[in-house]
Short mmCIF file of the C-alpha atoms (twelve columns), coordinates in Angstrom:
data_MODEL
# 
_entry.id   MODEL 
# 
loop_
_atom_site.group_PDB 
_atom_site.id 
_atom_site.type_symbol 
_atom_site.label_atom_id 
_atom_site.label_alt_id 
_atom_site.label_comp_id 
_atom_site.label_asym_id 
_atom_site.label_seq_id 
_atom_site.Cartn_x 
_atom_site.Cartn_y 
_atom_site.Cartn_z 
_atom_site.pdbx_PDB_model_num 
ATOM 1   C CA . MET A 1   -13.186 27.269  0.278   1 
ATOM 2   C CA . ILE A 2   -13.878 23.559  -0.166  1 
ATOM 3   C CA . THR A 3   -17.350 22.838  -1.519  1 
ATOM 4   C CA . PHE A 4   -19.373 19.652  -1.181  1 
ATOM 5   C CA . GLY A 5   -19.140 19.037  -4.916  1 
ATOM 6   C CA . GLY A 6   -15.378 19.522  -4.850  1 
ATOM 7   C CA . LEU A 7   -15.031 17.052  -2.002  1 
ATOM 8   C CA . VAL A 8   -17.164 14.450  -3.796  1 
ATOM 9   C CA . ALA A 9   -15.030 14.868  -6.926  1 
ATOM 10  C CA . ALA A 10  -11.856 14.478  -4.859  1 
ATOM 11  C CA . LEU A 11  -13.230 11.302  -3.270  1 
ATOM 12  C CA . ALA A 12  -14.093 9.864   -6.687  1 
ATOM 13  C CA . VAL A 13  -10.608 10.614  -8.015  1 
ATOM 14  C CA . THR A 14  -9.039  9.120   -4.883  1 
ATOM 15  C CA . PHE A 15  -11.028 5.917   -5.254  1 
ATOM 16  C CA . ALA A 16  -9.961  5.570   -8.900  1 
ATOM 17  C CA . VAL A 17  -6.291  6.349   -8.170  1 
ATOM 18  C CA . VAL A 18  -6.108  3.932   -5.244  1 
ATOM 19  C CA . ALA A 19  -7.982  1.125   -7.024  1 
ATOM 20  C CA . ILE A 20  -5.872  1.398   -10.179 1 
ATOM 21  C CA . GLY A 21  -2.647  2.036   -8.275  1 
ATOM 22  C CA . SER A 22  -3.277  -1.007  -6.095  1 
ATOM 23  C CA . THR A 23  -3.418  -3.168  -9.220  1 
ATOM 24  C CA . VAL A 24  -0.805  -1.478  -11.406 1 
ATOM 25  C CA . PRO A 25  1.762   0.093   -9.035  1 
ATOM 26  C CA . VAL A 26  2.375   3.321   -10.944 1 
ATOM 27  C CA . LEU A 27  0.186   5.784   -9.045  1 
ATOM 28  C CA . PRO A 28  0.880   7.380   -5.613  1 
ATOM 29  C CA . THR A 29  -2.014  5.818   -3.717  1 
ATOM 30  C CA . GLY A 30  -0.949  6.967   -0.253  1 
ATOM 31  C CA . ALA A 31  -0.440  10.547  -1.420  1 
ATOM 32  C CA . ALA A 32  -3.928  10.554  -2.949  1 
ATOM 33  C CA . VAL A 33  -5.519  9.521   0.347   1 
ATOM 34  C CA . SER A 34  -3.495  12.055  2.355   1 
ATOM 35  C CA . ALA A 35  -4.307  14.905  -0.036  1 
ATOM 36  C CA . THR A 36  -8.024  14.112  0.037   1 
ATOM 37  C CA . ALA A 37  -7.926  13.920  3.841   1 
ATOM 38  C CA . VAL A 38  -6.596  17.491  3.878   1 
ATOM 39  C CA . LEU A 39  -9.511  18.676  1.746   1 
ATOM 40  C CA . ALA A 40  -12.016 16.742  3.854   1 
ATOM 41  C CA . ALA A 41  -10.629 18.183  7.093   1 
ATOM 42  C CA . HIS A 42  -10.967 21.731  5.716   1 
ATOM 43  C CA . TYR A 43  -14.535 21.037  4.614   1 
ATOM 44  C CA . ASN A 44  -15.653 19.228  7.770   1 
ATOM 45  C CA . PRO A 45  -13.581 17.043  10.112  1 
ATOM 46  C CA . LEU A 46  -16.520 14.619  10.270  1 
ATOM 47  C CA . ALA A 47  -15.856 13.817  6.597   1 
ATOM 48  C CA . LEU A 48  -12.514 12.163  7.424   1 
ATOM 49  C CA . PRO A 49  -14.056 8.709   8.067   1 
ATOM 50  C CA . VAL A 50  -15.483 8.896   4.546   1 
ATOM 51  C CA . VAL A 51  -11.950 9.396   3.181   1 
ATOM 52  C CA . VAL A 52  -10.755 6.376   5.153   1 
ATOM 53  C CA . ALA A 53  -13.677 4.317   3.836   1 
ATOM 54  C CA . VAL A 54  -13.189 5.390   0.208   1 
ATOM 55  C CA . GLY A 55  -9.418  4.891   0.348   1 
ATOM 56  C CA . GLY A 56  -9.773  1.532   2.058   1 
ATOM 57  C CA . LEU A 57  -12.407 0.372   -0.437  1 
ATOM 58  C CA . GLY A 58  -10.238 1.352   -3.400  1 
ATOM 59  C CA . ALA A 59  -7.241  -0.412  -1.859  1 
ATOM 60  C CA . TYR A 60  -9.310  -3.494  -1.142  1 
ATOM 61  C CA . LEU A 61  -10.634 -3.677  -4.699  1 
ATOM 62  C CA . GLY A 62  -7.145  -3.312  -6.160  1 
ATOM 63  C CA . ASP A 63  -5.718  -5.923  -3.797  1 
ATOM 64  C CA . ALA A 64  -8.505  -8.369  -4.640  1 
ATOM 65  C CA . VAL A 65  -7.824  -8.017  -8.368  1 
ATOM 66  C CA . THR A 66  -4.078  -8.443  -7.813  1 
ATOM 67  C CA . PHE A 67  -4.592  -11.464 -5.558  1 
ATOM 68  C CA . ALA A 68  -6.868  -13.047 -8.172  1 
ATOM 69  C CA . ILE A 69  -4.196  -12.490 -10.841 1 
ATOM 70  C CA . CYS A 70  -1.536  -14.027 -8.590  1 
ATOM 71  C CA . ARG A 71  -3.710  -17.062 -7.859  1 
ATOM 72  C CA . ALA A 72  -4.575  -17.542 -11.513 1 
ATOM 73  C CA . GLY A 73  -1.160  -17.119 -13.094 1 
ATOM 74  C CA . GLY A 74  1.459   -16.997 -10.368 1 
ATOM 75  C CA . GLU A 75  4.806   -15.306 -10.895 1 
ATOM 76  C CA . ALA A 76  4.808   -15.775 -14.684 1 
ATOM 77  C CA . LEU A 77  1.594   -13.818 -15.182 1 
ATOM 78  C CA . THR A 78  2.548   -11.035 -12.775 1 
ATOM 79  C CA . ARG A 79  5.807   -10.552 -14.681 1 
ATOM 80  C CA . ARG A 80  4.011   -10.632 -18.038 1 
ATOM 81  C CA . LEU A 81  1.647   -7.909  -16.830 1 
ATOM 82  C CA . ARG A 82  4.626   -6.000  -15.362 1 
ATOM 83  C CA . LEU A 83  3.138   -6.028  -11.887 1 
ATOM 84  C CA . LEU A 84  6.286   -7.566  -10.412 1 
ATOM 85  C CA . ARG A 85  9.483   -5.666  -11.162 1 
ATOM 86  C CA . GLN A 86  12.093  -6.917  -8.721  1 
ATOM 87  C CA . PRO A 87  13.355  -10.514 -8.402  1 
ATOM 88  C CA . TRP A 88  10.920  -12.469 -6.245  1 
ATOM 89  C CA . ARG A 89  11.826  -14.991 -3.569  1 
ATOM 90  C CA . LEU A 90  9.450   -17.021 -1.428  1 
ATOM 91  C CA . ALA A 91  10.717  -15.934 1.968   1 
ATOM 92  C CA . GLY A 92  10.019  -18.356 4.775   1 
ATOM 93  C CA . ALA A 93  9.451   -15.524 7.247   1 
ATOM 94  C CA . VAL A 94  6.787   -13.945 5.024   1 
ATOM 95  C CA . ARG A 95  5.113   -17.301 4.469   1 
ATOM 96  C CA . GLU A 96  4.964   -17.993 8.210   1 
ATOM 97  C CA . ARG A 97  3.701   -14.471 8.965   1 
ATOM 98  C CA . LEU A 98  0.932   -14.834 6.409   1 
ATOM 99  C CA . ARG A 99  -0.198  -18.054 8.028   1 
ATOM 100 C CA . ARG A 100 -0.070  -16.810 11.613  1 
ATOM 101 C CA . ARG A 101 -0.817  -13.077 11.323  1 
ATOM 102 C CA . PRO A 102 -2.248  -12.325 7.866   1 
ATOM 103 C CA . VAL A 103 -3.599  -8.885  8.854   1 
ATOM 104 C CA . SER A 104 -0.205  -7.548  9.966   1 
ATOM 105 C CA . ALA A 105 1.546   -9.135  6.974   1 
ATOM 106 C CA . LEU A 106 -0.853  -7.527  4.498   1 
ATOM 107 C CA . LEU A 107 -0.713  -4.170  6.301   1 
ATOM 108 C CA . VAL A 108 3.094   -4.055  6.390   1 
ATOM 109 C CA . SER A 109 3.221   -5.026  2.712   1 
ATOM 110 C CA . ARG A 110 1.127   -1.929  1.930   1 
ATOM 111 C CA . LEU A 111 3.351   0.392   3.963   1 
ATOM 112 C CA . VAL A 112 6.646   -0.876  2.504   1 
ATOM 113 C CA . PRO A 113 7.287   0.408   -1.054  1 
ATOM 114 C CA . GLY A 114 7.266   -2.462  -3.523  1 
ATOM 115 C CA . GLY A 115 6.266   -4.958  -0.833  1 
ATOM 116 C CA . ARG A 116 2.586   -5.444  -1.576  1 
ATOM 117 C CA . ILE A 117 2.657   -7.511  -4.772  1 
ATOM 118 C CA . PRO A 118 5.421   -9.892  -3.597  1 
ATOM 119 C CA . VAL A 119 3.439   -10.549 -0.413  1 
ATOM 120 C CA . LEU A 120 0.201   -11.098 -2.351  1 
ATOM 121 C CA . LEU A 121 2.066   -13.414 -4.713  1 
ATOM 122 C CA . THR A 122 3.494   -15.289 -1.738  1 
ATOM 123 C CA . ALA A 123 -0.001  -15.548 -0.264  1 
ATOM 124 C CA . ALA A 124 -1.250  -17.039 -3.521  1 
ATOM 125 C CA . ILE A 125 1.658   -19.481 -3.801  1 
ATOM 126 C CA . VAL A 126 1.301   -20.768 -0.231  1 
ATOM 127 C CA . GLY A 127 -2.426  -21.248 -0.744  1 
ATOM 128 C CA . LEU A 128 -3.928  -18.491 1.418   1 
ATOM 129 C CA . SER A 129 -7.669  -19.027 1.043   1 
ATOM 130 C CA . TRP A 130 -10.022 -16.398 -0.348  1 
ATOM 131 C CA . ARG A 131 -11.920 -16.443 2.936   1 
ATOM 132 C CA . THR A 132 -8.794  -15.600 4.949   1 
ATOM 133 C CA . PHE A 133 -7.745  -12.952 2.429   1 
ATOM 134 C CA . ILE A 134 -11.171 -11.304 2.352   1 
ATOM 135 C CA . VAL A 135 -11.396 -11.028 6.145   1 
ATOM 136 C CA . SER A 136 -7.755  -10.102 6.800   1 
ATOM 137 C CA . ASN A 137 -7.435  -7.541  4.032   1 
ATOM 138 C CA . VAL A 138 -10.432 -5.533  5.247   1 
ATOM 139 C CA . ALA A 139 -8.549  -4.622  8.419   1 
ATOM 140 C CA . ALA A 140 -5.251  -4.118  6.566   1 
ATOM 141 C CA . CYS A 141 -6.762  -1.719  4.014   1 
ATOM 142 C CA . ALA A 142 -8.695  0.204   6.677   1 
ATOM 143 C CA . LEU A 143 -5.551  0.642   8.783   1 
ATOM 144 C CA . TRP A 144 -3.570  1.686   5.708   1 
ATOM 145 C CA . ALA A 145 -6.149  4.293   4.695   1 
ATOM 146 C CA . GLY A 146 -6.356  5.517   8.292   1 
ATOM 147 C CA . THR A 147 -2.584  5.942   8.471   1 
ATOM 148 C CA . TYR A 148 -2.403  8.091   5.347   1 
ATOM 149 C CA . SER A 149 -5.499  10.055  6.350   1 
ATOM 150 C CA . ALA A 150 -3.758  10.855  9.637   1 
ATOM 151 C CA . ILE A 151 -0.795  12.235  7.687   1 
ATOM 152 C CA . GLY A 152 -3.199  14.459  5.785   1 
ATOM 153 C CA . LEU A 153 -4.864  15.608  9.009   1 
ATOM 154 C CA . LEU A 154 -1.462  16.490  10.462  1 
ATOM 155 C CA . SER A 155 -0.652  18.555  7.364   1 
ATOM 156 C CA . ARG A 156 -4.004  20.334  7.624   1 
ATOM 157 C CA . ASN A 157 -3.325  21.293  11.241  1 
ATOM 158 C CA . VAL A 158 0.096   22.730  10.383  1 
ATOM 159 C CA . PHE A 159 -0.826  24.666  7.233   1 
ATOM 160 C CA . PRO A 160 -3.814  27.037  7.200   1 
ATOM 161 C CA . GLN A 161 -4.539  26.939  3.462   1 
ATOM 162 C CA . PRO A 162 -5.914  23.760  1.819   1 
ATOM 163 C CA . TRP A 163 -3.429  23.841  -1.059  1 
ATOM 164 C CA . GLN A 164 -0.537  24.142  1.392   1 
ATOM 165 C CA . GLY A 165 -1.749  21.115  3.351   1 
ATOM 166 C CA . VAL A 166 -2.268  19.089  0.159   1 
ATOM 167 C CA . ALA A 167 1.222   19.934  -1.100  1 
ATOM 168 C CA . ALA A 168 2.782   19.148  2.282   1 
ATOM 169 C CA . ALA A 169 0.932   15.820  2.544   1 
ATOM 170 C CA . ILE A 170 2.067   14.745  -0.910  1 
ATOM 171 C CA . VAL A 171 5.686   15.719  -0.211  1 
ATOM 172 C CA . ILE A 172 5.674   13.939  3.159   1 
ATOM 173 C CA . VAL A 173 4.213   10.728  1.739   1 
ATOM 174 C CA . LEU A 174 6.512   10.629  -1.292  1 
ATOM 175 C CA . ALA A 175 9.585   11.420  0.841   1 
ATOM 176 C CA . ALA A 176 8.637   8.751   3.381   1 
ATOM 177 C CA . GLY A 177 8.186   6.260   0.564   1 
ATOM 178 C CA . GLN A 178 11.615  7.053   -0.866  1 
ATOM 179 C CA . ILE A 179 13.267  6.710   2.540   1 
ATOM 180 C CA . ALA A 180 11.463  3.445   3.283   1 
ATOM 181 C CA . GLY A 181 12.430  2.114   -0.144  1 
ATOM 182 C CA . TRP A 182 16.079  3.044   0.425   1 
ATOM 183 C CA . VAL A 183 16.081  1.344   3.836   1 
ATOM 184 C CA . GLU A 184 14.487  -1.778  2.351   1 
ATOM 185 C CA . ARG A 185 17.040  -1.929  -0.492  1 
ATOM 186 C CA . ARG A 186 19.885  -1.568  2.019   1 
ATOM 187 C CA . ARG A 187 18.413  -4.351  4.131   1 
ATOM 188 C CA . GLN A 188 18.057  -6.656  1.130   1 
ATOM 189 C CA . SER A 189 21.575  -5.802  -0.016  1 
ATOM 190 C CA . ARG A 190 23.026  -6.691  3.384   1 
ATOM 191 C CA . ALA A 191 20.971  -9.883  3.496   1 
ATOM 192 C CA . GLY A 192 22.318  -10.833 0.075   1 
ATOM 193 C CA . VAL A 193 25.913  -10.200 1.145   1 
ATOM 194 C CA . GLY A 194 25.337  -12.265 4.260   1 
ATOM 195 C CA . SER A 195 23.917  -15.138 2.230   1 
ATOM 196 C CA . GLU A 196 26.909  -15.111 -0.103  1 
ATOM 197 C CA . ALA A 197 29.255  -15.149 2.860   1 
ATOM 198 C CA . ASP A 198 27.428  -18.144 4.314   1 
ATOM 199 C CA . VAL A 199 27.895  -20.254 1.204   1 
ATOM 200 C CA . ARG A 200 31.602  -19.503 0.777   1 
ATOM 201 C CA . PRO A 201 33.931  -22.369 1.752   1 
# 
């Protein structure tokens, strides 16, 4: 049985995990939102919008801190703080997408493992204004939190017990992240091979 106090505690933990994980990418932010959505759905389905709001707010706070770091110190500072792990390249496609459709660019960067900080760094390098970031990232974070809450709701509908739904949501999110990461690495590997082939005489 999920109590009101237990749900409030879960929401507080989710906010902390998402906010910290959105700044230092070491915590499973999506899994936290999905797991809390399962608990909220068992307590009262009307509590699900609160999960979306709390998850989105935590994501927004973390993104704002990361964007501020990227604007202040660029690539050097993000590497010094170990926020950026993989080699970073200013992709023209990402730059153009940020200028034309910042909401979709920021949303996709949240859904692709390891894609958020490079996109935020690109946004800082190309001079995306705070005003554009503030407005665009509200929608991106809300959509992100809604997506992972929906995964939690699906798990709740399949499994009758709360702990079963929480476990299933976490497994689904982590597995999806691993698959998406593998696909992205394959895509980058093929792009790298293609680039090398283009420069050969």
